[in-house]
Structure formats: C-alpha cells, structure tokens
Short mmCIF file of C-alpha atoms in Angstrom, two decimals:
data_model
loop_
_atom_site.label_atom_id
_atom_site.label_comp_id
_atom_site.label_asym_id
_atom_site.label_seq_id
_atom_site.Cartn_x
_atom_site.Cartn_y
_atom_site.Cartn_z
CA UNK A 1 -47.28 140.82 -97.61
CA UNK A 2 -44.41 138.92 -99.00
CA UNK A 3 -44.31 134.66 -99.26
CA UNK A 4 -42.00 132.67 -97.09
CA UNK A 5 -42.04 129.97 -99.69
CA UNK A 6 -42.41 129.06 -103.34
CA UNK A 7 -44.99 126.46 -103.27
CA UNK A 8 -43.28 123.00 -105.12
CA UNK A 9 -46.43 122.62 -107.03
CA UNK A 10 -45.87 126.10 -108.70
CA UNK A 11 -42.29 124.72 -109.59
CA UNK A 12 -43.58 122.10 -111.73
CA UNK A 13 -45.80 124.79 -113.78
CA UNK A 14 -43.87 127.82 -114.39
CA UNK A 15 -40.36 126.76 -113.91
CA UNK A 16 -39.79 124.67 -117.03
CA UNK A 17 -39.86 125.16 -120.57
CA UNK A 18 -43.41 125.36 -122.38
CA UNK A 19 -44.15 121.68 -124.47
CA UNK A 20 -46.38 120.29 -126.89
CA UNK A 21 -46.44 116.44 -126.37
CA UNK A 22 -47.57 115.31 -129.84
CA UNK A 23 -47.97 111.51 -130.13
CA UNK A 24 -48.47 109.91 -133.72
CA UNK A 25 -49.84 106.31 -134.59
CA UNK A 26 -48.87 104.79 -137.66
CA UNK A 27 -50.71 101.87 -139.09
CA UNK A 28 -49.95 100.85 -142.44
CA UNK A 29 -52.04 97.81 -144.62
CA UNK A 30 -50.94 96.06 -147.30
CA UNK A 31 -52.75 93.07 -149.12
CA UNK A 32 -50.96 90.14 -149.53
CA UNK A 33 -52.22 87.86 -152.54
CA UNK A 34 -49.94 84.47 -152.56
CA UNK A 35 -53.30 81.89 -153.51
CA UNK A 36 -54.76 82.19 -150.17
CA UNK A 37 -57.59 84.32 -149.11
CA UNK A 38 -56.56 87.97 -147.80
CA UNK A 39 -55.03 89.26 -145.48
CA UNK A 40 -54.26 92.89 -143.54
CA UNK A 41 -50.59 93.05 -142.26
CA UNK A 42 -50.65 96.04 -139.39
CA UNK A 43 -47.56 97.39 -138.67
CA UNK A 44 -46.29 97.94 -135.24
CA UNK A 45 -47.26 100.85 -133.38
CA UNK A 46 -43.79 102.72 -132.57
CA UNK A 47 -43.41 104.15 -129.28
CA UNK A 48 -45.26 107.27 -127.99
CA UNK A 49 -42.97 110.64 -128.62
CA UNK A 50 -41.11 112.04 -125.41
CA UNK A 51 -40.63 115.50 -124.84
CA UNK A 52 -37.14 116.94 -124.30
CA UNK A 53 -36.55 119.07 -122.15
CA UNK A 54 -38.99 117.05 -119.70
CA UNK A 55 -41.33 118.73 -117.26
CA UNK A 56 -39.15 119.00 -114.39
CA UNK A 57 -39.64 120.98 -110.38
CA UNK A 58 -37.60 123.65 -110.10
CA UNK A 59 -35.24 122.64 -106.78
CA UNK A 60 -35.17 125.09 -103.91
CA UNK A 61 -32.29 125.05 -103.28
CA UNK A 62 -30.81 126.80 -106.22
CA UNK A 63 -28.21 129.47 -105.82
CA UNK A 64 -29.91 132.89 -105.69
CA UNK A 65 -28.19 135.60 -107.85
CA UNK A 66 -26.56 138.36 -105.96
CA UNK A 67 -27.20 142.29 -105.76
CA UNK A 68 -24.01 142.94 -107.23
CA UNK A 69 -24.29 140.02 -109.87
CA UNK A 70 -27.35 140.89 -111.15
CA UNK A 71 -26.59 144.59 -111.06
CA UNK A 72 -23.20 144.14 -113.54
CA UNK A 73 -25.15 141.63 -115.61
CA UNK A 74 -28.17 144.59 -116.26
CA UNK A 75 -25.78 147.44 -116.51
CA UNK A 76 -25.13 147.29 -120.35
CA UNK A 77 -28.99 146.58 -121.53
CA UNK A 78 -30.12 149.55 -118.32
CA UNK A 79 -27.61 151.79 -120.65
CA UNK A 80 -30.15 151.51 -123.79
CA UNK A 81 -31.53 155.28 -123.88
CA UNK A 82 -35.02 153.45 -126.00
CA UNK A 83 -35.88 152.07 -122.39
CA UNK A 84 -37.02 156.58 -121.68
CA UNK A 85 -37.78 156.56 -117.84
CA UNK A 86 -37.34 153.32 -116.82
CA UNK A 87 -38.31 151.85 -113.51
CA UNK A 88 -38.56 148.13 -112.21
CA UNK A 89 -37.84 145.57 -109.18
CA UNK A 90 -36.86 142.20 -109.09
CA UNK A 91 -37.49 140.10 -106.26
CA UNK A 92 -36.49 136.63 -105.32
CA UNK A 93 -39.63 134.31 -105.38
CA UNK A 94 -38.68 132.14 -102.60
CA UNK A 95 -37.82 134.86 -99.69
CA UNK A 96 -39.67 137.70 -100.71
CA UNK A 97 -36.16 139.31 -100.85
CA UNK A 98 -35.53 142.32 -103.04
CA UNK A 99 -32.61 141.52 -105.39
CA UNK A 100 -32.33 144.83 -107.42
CA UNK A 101 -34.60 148.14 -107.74
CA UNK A 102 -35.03 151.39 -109.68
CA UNK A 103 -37.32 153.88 -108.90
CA UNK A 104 -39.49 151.47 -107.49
CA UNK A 105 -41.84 153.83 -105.61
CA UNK A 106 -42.00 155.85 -108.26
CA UNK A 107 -45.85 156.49 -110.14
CA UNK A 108 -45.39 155.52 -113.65
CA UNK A 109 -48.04 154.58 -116.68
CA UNK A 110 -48.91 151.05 -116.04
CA UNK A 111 -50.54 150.31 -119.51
CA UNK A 112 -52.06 146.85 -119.15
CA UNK A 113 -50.07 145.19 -116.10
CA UNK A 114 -52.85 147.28 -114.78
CA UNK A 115 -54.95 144.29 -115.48
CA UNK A 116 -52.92 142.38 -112.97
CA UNK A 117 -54.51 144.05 -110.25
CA UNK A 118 -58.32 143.53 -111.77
CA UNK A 119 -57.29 139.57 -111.94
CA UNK A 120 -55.94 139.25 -108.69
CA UNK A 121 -58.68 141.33 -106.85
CA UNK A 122 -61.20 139.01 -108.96
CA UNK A 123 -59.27 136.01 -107.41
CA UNK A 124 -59.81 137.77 -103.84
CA UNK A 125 -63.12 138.49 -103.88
CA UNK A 126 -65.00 135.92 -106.50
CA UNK A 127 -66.19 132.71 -107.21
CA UNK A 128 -64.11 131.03 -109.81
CA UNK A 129 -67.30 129.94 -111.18
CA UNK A 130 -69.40 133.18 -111.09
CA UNK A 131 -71.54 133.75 -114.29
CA UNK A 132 -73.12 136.82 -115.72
CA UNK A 133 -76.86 137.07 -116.76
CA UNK A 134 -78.32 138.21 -119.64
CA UNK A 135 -82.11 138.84 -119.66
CA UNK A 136 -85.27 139.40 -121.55
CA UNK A 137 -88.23 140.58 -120.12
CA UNK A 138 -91.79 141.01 -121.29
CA UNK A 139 -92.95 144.45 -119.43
CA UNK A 140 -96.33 145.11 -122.12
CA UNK A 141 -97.75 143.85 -124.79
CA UNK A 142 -95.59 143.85 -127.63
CA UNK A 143 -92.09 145.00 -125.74
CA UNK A 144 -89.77 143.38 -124.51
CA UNK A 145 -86.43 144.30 -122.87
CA UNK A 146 -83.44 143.45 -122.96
CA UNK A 147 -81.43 143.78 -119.48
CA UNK A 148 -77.85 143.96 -119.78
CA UNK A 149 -75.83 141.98 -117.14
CA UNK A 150 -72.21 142.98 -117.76
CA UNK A 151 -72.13 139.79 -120.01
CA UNK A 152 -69.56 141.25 -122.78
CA UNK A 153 -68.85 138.01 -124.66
CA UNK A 154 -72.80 137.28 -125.60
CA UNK A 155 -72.17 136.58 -129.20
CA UNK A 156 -74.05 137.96 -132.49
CA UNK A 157 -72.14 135.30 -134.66
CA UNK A 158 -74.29 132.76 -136.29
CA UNK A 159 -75.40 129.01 -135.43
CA UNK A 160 -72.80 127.64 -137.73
CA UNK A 161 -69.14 129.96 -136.83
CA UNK A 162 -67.02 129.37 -133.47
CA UNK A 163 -67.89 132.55 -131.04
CA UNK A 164 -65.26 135.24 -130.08
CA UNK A 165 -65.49 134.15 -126.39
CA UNK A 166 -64.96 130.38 -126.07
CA UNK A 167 -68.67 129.08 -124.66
CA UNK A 168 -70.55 132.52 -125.08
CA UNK A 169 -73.71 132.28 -125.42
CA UNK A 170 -75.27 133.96 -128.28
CA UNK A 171 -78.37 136.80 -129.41
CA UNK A 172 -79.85 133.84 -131.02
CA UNK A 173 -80.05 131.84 -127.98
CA UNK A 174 -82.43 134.50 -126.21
CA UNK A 175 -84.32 135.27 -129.84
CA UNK A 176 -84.99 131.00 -129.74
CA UNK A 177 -86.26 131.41 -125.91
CA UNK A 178 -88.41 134.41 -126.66
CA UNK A 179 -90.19 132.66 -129.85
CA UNK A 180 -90.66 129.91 -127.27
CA UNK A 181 -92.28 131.51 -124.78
CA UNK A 182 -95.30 132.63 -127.05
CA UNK A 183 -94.52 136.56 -126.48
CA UNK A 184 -95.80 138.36 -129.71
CA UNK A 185 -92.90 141.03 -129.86
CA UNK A 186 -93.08 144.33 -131.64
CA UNK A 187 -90.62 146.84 -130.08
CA UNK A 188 -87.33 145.92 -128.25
CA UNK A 189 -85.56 147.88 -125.41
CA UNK A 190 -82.38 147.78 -123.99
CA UNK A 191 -81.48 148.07 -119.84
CA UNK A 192 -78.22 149.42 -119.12
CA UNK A 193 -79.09 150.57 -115.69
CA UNK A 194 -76.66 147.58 -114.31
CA UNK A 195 -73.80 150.42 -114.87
CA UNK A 196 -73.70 153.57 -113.90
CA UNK A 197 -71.20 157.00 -114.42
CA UNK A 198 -70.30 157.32 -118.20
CA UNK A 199 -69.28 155.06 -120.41
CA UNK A 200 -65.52 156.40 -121.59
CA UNK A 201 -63.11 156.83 -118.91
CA UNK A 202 -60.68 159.50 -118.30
CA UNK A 203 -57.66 159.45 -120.10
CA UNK A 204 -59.14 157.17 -122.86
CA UNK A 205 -58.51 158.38 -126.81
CA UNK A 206 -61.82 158.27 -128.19
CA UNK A 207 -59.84 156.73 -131.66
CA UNK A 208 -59.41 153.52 -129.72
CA UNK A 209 -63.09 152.36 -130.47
CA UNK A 210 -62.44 152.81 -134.32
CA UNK A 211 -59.36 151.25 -133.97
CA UNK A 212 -60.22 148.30 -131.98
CA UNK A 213 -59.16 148.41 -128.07
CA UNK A 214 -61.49 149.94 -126.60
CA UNK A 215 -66.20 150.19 -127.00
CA UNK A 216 -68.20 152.39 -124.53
CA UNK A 217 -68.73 150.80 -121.34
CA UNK A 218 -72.45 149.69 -121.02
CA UNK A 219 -74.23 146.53 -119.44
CA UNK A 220 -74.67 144.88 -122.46
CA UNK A 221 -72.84 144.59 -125.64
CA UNK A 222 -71.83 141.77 -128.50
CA UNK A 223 -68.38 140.30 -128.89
CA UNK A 224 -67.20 143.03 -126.29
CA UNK A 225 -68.52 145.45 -128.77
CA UNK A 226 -66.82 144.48 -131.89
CA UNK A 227 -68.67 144.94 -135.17
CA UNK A 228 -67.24 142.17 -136.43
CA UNK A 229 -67.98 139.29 -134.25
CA UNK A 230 -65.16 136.94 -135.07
CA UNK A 231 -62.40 139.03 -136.94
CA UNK A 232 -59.56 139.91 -135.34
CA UNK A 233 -58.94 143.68 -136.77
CA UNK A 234 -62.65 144.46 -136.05
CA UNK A 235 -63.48 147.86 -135.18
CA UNK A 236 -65.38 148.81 -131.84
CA UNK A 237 -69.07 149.60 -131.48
CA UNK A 238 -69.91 153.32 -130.39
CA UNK A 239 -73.25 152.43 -129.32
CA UNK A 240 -72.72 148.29 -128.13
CA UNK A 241 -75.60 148.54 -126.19
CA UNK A 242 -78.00 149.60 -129.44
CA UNK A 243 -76.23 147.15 -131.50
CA UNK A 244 -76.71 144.52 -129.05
CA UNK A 245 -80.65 145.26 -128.57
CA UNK A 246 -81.23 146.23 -133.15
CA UNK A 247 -79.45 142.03 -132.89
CA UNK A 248 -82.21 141.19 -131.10
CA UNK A 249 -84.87 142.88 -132.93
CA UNK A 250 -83.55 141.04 -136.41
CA UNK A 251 -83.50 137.41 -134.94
CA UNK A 252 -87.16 138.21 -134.34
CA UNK A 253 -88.19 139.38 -137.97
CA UNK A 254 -88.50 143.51 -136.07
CA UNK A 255 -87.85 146.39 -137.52
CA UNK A 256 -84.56 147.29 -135.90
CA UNK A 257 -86.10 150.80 -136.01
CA UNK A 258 -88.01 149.87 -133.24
CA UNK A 259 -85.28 149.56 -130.91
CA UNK A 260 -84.52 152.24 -128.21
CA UNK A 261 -81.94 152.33 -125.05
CA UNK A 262 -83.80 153.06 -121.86
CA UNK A 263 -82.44 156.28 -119.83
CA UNK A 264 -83.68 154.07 -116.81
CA UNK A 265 -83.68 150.62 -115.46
CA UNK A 266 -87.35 149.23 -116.69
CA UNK A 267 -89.41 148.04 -113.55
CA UNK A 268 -91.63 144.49 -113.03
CA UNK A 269 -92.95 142.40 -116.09
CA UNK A 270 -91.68 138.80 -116.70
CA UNK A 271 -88.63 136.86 -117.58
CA UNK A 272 -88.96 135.14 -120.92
CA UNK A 273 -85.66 134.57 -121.89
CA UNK A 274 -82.02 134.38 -120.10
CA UNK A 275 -78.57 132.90 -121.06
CA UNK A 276 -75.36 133.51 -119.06
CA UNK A 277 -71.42 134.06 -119.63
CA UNK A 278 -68.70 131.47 -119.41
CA UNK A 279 -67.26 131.19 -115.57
CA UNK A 280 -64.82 133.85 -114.35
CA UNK A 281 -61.94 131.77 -114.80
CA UNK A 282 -62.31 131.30 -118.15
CA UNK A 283 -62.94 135.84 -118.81
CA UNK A 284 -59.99 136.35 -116.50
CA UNK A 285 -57.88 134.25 -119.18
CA UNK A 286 -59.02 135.73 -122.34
CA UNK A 287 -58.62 139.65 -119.98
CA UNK A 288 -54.75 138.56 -119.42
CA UNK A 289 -53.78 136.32 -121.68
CA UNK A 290 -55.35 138.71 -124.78
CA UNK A 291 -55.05 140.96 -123.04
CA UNK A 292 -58.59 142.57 -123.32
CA UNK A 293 -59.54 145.51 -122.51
CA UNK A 294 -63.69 145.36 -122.32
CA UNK A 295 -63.07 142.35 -120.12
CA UNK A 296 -61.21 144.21 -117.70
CA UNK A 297 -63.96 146.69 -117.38
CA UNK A 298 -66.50 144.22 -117.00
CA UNK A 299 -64.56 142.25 -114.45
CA UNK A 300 -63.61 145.25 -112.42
CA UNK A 301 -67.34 146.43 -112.32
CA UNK A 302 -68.03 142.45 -110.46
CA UNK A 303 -65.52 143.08 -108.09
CA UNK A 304 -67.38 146.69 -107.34
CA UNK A 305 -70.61 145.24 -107.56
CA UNK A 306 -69.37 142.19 -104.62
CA UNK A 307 -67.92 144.89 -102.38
CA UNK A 308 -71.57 147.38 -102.78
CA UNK A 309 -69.64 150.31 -104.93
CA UNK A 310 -71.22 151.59 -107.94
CA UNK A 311 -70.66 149.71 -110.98
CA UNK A 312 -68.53 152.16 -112.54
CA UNK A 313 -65.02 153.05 -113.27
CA UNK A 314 -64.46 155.01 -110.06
CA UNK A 315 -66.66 152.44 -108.17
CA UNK A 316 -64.36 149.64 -110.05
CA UNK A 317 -61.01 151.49 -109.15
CA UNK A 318 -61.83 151.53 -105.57
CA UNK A 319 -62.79 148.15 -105.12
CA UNK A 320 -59.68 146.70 -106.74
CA UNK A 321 -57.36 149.08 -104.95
CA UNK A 322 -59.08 148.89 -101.57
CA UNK A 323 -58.71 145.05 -102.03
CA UNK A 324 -55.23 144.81 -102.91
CA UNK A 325 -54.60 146.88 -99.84
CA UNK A 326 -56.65 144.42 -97.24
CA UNK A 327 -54.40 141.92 -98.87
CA UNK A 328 -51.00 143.66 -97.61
CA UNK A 329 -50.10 144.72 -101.30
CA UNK A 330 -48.11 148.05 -100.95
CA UNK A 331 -50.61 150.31 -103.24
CA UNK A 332 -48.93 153.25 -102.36
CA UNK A 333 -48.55 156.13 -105.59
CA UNK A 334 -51.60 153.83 -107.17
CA UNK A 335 -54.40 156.30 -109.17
CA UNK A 336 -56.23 154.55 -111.12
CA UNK A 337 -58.78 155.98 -113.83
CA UNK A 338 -59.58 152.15 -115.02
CA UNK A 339 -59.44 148.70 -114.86
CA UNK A 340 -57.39 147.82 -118.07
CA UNK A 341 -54.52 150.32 -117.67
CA UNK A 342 -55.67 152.06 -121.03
CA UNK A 343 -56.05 155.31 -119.50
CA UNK A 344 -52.73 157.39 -119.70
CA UNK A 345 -53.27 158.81 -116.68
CA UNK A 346 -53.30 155.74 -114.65
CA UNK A 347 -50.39 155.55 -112.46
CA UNK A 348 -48.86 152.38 -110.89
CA UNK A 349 -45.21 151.61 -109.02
CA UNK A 350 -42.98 148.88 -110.00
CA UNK A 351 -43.16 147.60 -106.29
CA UNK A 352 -46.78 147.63 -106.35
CA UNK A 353 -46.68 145.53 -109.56
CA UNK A 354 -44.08 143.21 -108.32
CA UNK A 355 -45.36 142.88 -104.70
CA UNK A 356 -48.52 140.95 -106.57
CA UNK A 357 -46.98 138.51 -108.82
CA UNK A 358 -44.42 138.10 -105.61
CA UNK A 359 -47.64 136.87 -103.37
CA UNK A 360 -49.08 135.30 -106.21
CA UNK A 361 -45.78 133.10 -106.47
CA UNK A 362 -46.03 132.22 -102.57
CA UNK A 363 -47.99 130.81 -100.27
CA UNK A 364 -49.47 134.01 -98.16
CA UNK A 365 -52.52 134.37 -100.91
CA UNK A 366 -53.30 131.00 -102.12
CA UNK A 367 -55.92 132.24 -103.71
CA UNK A 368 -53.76 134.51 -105.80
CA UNK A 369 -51.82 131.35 -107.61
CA UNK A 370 -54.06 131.22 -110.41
CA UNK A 371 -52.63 134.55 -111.56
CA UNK A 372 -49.24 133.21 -112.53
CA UNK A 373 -50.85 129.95 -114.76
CA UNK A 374 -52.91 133.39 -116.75
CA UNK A 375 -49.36 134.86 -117.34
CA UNK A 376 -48.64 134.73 -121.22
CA UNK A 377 -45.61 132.48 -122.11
CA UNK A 378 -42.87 133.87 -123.85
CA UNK A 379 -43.06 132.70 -127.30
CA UNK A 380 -45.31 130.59 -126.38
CA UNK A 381 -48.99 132.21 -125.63
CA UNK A 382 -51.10 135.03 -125.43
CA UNK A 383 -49.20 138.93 -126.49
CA UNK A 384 -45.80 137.44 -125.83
CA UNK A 385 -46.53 134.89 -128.45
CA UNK A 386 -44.60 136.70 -130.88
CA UNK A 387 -41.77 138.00 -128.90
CA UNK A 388 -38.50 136.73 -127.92
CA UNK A 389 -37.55 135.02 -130.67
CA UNK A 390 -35.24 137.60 -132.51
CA UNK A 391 -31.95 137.26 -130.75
CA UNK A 392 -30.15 134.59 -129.27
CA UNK A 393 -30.88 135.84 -125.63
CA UNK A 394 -34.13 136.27 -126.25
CA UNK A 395 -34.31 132.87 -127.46
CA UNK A 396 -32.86 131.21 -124.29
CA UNK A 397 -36.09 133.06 -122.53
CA UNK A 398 -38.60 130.93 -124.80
CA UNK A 399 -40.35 129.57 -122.35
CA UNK A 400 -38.73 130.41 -118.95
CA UNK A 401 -40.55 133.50 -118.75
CA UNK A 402 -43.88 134.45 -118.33
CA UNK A 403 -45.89 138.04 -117.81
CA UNK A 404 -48.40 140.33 -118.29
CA UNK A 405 -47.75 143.11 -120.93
CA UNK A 406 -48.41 146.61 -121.21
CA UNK A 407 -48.20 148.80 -124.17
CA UNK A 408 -49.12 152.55 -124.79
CA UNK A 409 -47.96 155.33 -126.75
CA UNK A 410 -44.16 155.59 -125.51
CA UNK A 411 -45.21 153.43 -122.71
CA UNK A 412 -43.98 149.55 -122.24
CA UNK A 413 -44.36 147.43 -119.28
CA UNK A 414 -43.98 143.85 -118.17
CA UNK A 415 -44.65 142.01 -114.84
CA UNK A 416 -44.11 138.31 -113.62
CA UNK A 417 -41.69 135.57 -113.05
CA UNK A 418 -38.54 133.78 -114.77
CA UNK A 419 -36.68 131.05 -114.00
CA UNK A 420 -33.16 131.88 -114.37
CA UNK A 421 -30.07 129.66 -115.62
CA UNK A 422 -29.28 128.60 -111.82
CA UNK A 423 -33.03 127.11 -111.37
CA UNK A 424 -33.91 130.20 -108.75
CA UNK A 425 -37.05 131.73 -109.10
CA UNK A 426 -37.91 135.35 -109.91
CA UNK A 427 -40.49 137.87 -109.63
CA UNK A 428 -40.25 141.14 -111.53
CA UNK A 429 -42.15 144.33 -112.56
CA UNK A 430 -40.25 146.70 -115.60
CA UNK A 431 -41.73 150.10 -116.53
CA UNK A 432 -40.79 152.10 -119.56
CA UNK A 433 -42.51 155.51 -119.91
CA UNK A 434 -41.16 158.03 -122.67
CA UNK A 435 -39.84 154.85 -124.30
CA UNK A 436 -37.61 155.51 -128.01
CA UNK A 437 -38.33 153.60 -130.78
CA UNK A 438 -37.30 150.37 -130.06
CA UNK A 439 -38.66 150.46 -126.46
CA UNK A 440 -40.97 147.17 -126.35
CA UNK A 441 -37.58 145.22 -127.48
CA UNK A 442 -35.39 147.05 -125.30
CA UNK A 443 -37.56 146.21 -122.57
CA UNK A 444 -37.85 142.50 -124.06
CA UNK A 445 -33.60 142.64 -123.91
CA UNK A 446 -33.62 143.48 -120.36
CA UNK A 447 -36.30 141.16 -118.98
CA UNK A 448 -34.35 138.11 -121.00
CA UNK A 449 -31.06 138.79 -118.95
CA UNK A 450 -32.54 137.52 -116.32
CA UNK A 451 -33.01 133.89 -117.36
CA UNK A 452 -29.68 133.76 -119.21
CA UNK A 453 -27.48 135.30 -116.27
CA UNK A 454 -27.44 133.44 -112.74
CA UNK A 455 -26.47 136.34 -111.35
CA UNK A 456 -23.58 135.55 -108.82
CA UNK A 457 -20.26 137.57 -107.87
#
C-alpha cells in the first residue's frame, strides 16, 4: 500500500537539518564602593541564541529527481566493487512512485533493518503505552518465584547509578517489596514459561553472547542480559534467566545457591512483589535507535503474544510478517529466523524494506509515522552517530538523512528517508551482501548522493 501524500507535519520533522538550540544567560556583579552603601550592577541579559539553518517544512512542491537523473548521478558510486551484491530502491515519498531499482525483489541478508519490520508491526498491533510485568510470587513457605514477563531492561544496577534502560525498574525494587510483604524467603525460583521454543535462534553465532549482541532468549533477564549492567562493552549472560533470579536471592541476604530455573511454569500461590518496564514507545527507541538486539526479541514475542502465536521466534516471525502483509506491505521473498535481523539466514527484499518506511512517510498507516521520528540521524543520533562525517558529501548528508542500519559479516544495509538538495522527499532501502572491505562506507557514499544530487535531466 503506497501513500498519496507526505503528511506537512512529517515535513517539519525529518526534512530539515538536526539542531541543538542552546540558550546562555549571562549575569555579571560587580561592587561598586564610591562612600555610599553597596550596590549589585546586573548586566543585561543578551538575546536568546537562534539556530541557523531554522526548522523549516519541506514544500511539496519541490522538483522530483528524474529516472535518468538519478540513475547518471549513482552510476560512479554503483561502480564501487566494496558495495559485493548490491540491491536497493528508491522511491519518491510524496507519490509512492518508484524513482530507481536494483534487484529489488531479490532475497538478500537484512541484518538489522530487520528491526524495521518488528517496530512497525509493534506500531500496528500495540498500545504505545503497553508495559511488561515482572513478578514475585510466594507458592510455599520459604520460596518464592520469580515470573519472568519479557521485561528485558529490569535493572541489577544499584540505588545510586543511572540504569541501562532509561526508567527500568530494578531487582532491588522487587527485593524492597518482598521484605515488605513479611514473606520469610529461603529458596528463589525463576518462571520462564512466558516463552517457549529455545532460546538461540537459527542462524545465530553462539560468540555473539561473549561478545556482546546477542543473550539467550528467556522471560526474564537483567540489563537485556548484560553482565555488566551499565558498561557499554559488557559481555552477554549465557544463563540471564539464573543471573536474574541468583540477583534476587543476594538483595535478600540468600544463598544464591539456592536458586534454580523451573522446567515449568509454577502454578497458584500469591503475588508479593511486581514492578513493570518503561512503555513501548520508549523500548521501540532504544530497539532502533541502538539498535538492540534483545529488545527486538522481546518486542517481537508482544506482537506474537497480541495475535495468540507462541511466544517464540517462529511464533514472533509470523506475527510480524503476517501483519505487515494485512497492512498491504509487499512481503514477498521475506524468511525470517528472528526479530533483530541477526540471523544470517534471514532474508528480506529491498522493496519490502522500502515499501515500509514509504507508508510510514504517508498517510495510508498513520499509525506507522512514529517509525520515521525512531530513525537514527545521520551524524546526529543513534548507530549513524558516527558516520557521515568523513568526506565532504557525506558531510552535506549531516542531518538530511535518517535510517535504520544493518551490519553483519560482509553484510551492510540501510533503510529510510532523505531530503534531497531540491527539498523532495525520499524513501530508500540499500542492501550490500558479500560487501569488500570498505562496504559500510561505500554504502554510506551511495546513500549521501542522494541528498547532494537533485536528480534532474
């Protein structure tokens, strides 16, 4: 399903440049002694900073660029031999018209623009204010368990440092509630039931957990299973869940010995304890803008859950496909192992890709615009950040572009919108697969010629 119309409120947000409006106060006080008692001089306040270039709509009636222009103005960076197999579609945001293709229908690794569908079939099917539950439950004297939601960003950092997840709640928060409640605790167990199927999917490399992207999928975990709750190079968790339940155990003074991960879900006995995860909105943002893998599991697993599949990563696949497909989204050549796009044998199409962001940028799925504010800015947010600024053309793109990434082993994607020199808006969806060397900046190259052309023969 393609939009009719770029909505003039999405002008104003993704067609401009990204600012930071900093104003500064100055007061200054001197004391004046001349015989007479004192007094404070203040001097005037000078006038708030402006930011140049100013937020500004994007009109619509900028010039569109042409098949042919747009074709001769990608010819030289296409020629690059680090872009490997290289797919990708660019579409005009305002028609819905095609503007250039290659190999559009073909399958190729997504990486993480796989995440793109999990947001936008989140969007489709949630509340933008749904919250996961974390329990604790007093089944017999002494136990309690510990029921794992799907919460990922319950926190094991202490009282006094910031949480990975902005407003997770943390282990301590249930340990307080228990102690509360009067339960004399000597054994903790953990309830993972909420998920089902196993816990790595296919095509994930085991290495991942040690080096950081990936922890085993189960119902609960700490910091999305880092071992390191608030460092940034932190390792992954092989057993989250057991972590997550021995956290437990130590903010009640227990030997974390006496902590065990049920092979079932534990039946009746009493809520003591519960604390709950920060609204959807706020995980979709830290799954695209970061880029976070755990988060896109959990997230694809509520979209499951909503449409009564298993909470799994075939259950999850399903749901998001069979969503995107109600919602006229071409998901033709789509196999999908996963919800983050970390399994390398995930397939997507660069139309697929690019019909989303294209209905996001319309008016045919209003509930699919919040995808494009999640977008990282380049140079300015999220994993494009860091990139664009090395050349001159990449430069010009600072700001006028914005999309989700995708990086594997040989493998570079990127999907979303620029606003090119002429003021026209444009969707696109670029996929690299036996990329060389320099693939990710090749791919940057080719993505930047489309702000700094218009495009017109």
């Amino acid at each position: 399903m393609r939009p009719t119309r770029w909505r003039r409120s999405t002008h104003v947000v993704v067609g401009v440049a990204v600012l930071l409006l900093v104003v500064v106060v100055v007061a200054a006080a001197a004391l004046l002694t001349a015989g007479r008692s004192d007094e404070l001089a203040v001097e005037p306040a000078p006038a708030p900073a402006t930011a140049q270039p100013a937020v500004v709509p994007v009109p619509d009636t900028a010039d569109a660029p042409t098949a042919d222009g747009l074709a001769a103005a990608l010819a030289p960076v296409l020629a690059d031999p680090n872009l490997g197999m290289f797919t990708g579609r660019i579409t005009d945001a305002l028609t819905g018209r095609e503007i250039w293709a290659q190999g559009a229908d073909v399958p190729m690794q997504p990486a993480s623009t796989n995440k793109l569908l999990t947001a936008a079939a989140a969007l489709l099917t949630l509340d933008r204010d749904d919250r996961l539950t974390t329990r604790v439950r007093s089944t017999s004297p002494g136990v309690v368990v510990l029921v794992g939601g799907g919460d990922q960003t319950l926190s094991a950092a202490s009282d006094d440092e910031d949480t990975w997840y902005r407003d997770a709640a943390r282990i301590s928060d249930l340990a307080d509630q228990v102690r509360r409640s009067g339960t004399a605790v000597n054994t903790v167990q953990v309830d993972v039931s909420a998920y089902t199927g196993p816990s790595m999917a296919v095509g994930w490399d085991p290495l991942d957990i040690d080096g950081g992207d990936i922890a085993p999928m189960e119902a609960v975990m700490l910091d999305g299973g880092r071992t390191q709750p608030v460092t940034v190079e932190s390792r992954r968790s092989k057993t989250p869940a057991l972590d997550a339940g021995r956290a437990l155990a130590v903010a009640l003074r227990i030997d974390p010995a006496r902590v065990t991960v049920l092979p079932r879900a534990a039946g009746g006995g009493t809520e003591i304890a519960s604390v709950q995860s920060p609204p959807l909105m706020q995980r979709l943002r830290d799954m695209v803008n970061l880029s976070d893998n755990v988060m896109a599991e959990s997230i694809g697993r509520e979209v499951a859950a909503h449409l009564d599949q298993p909470r799994s990563f075939d259950g999850a696949a399903r749901a998001v496909l069979s969503t995107l497909d109600d919602a006229g989204i071409n998901i033709s050549g789509a196999r999908l192992f996963d919800s983050s796009g970390l399994s390398v044998d995930d397939r997507l199409t660069a139309r697929t890709l690019d019909e989303l962001v294209n209905a996001a940028a319309g008016d045919a799925q209003p509930d699919l615009r919040p995808l494009v504010d999640l977008l990282p800015i380049a140079g300015g947010s999220g994993t494009l950040s860091y990139r664009y600024h090395d050349t001159e053309q990449g430069r010009a793109a600072l700001g006028y572009l914005r999309a989700k990434t995708g990086s594997l082993t040989g493998t570079n994607t990127l999907a979303g919108i620029v606003t090119d020199e002429s003021g026209r808006v444009l969707t696109f969806a670029l996929l690299s697969n036996d990329a060389g060397p320099t693939g990710r900046t090749s791919l940057d190259a080719f993505a930047a010629v489309l702000r700094s052309c218009g495009c017109r023969t």
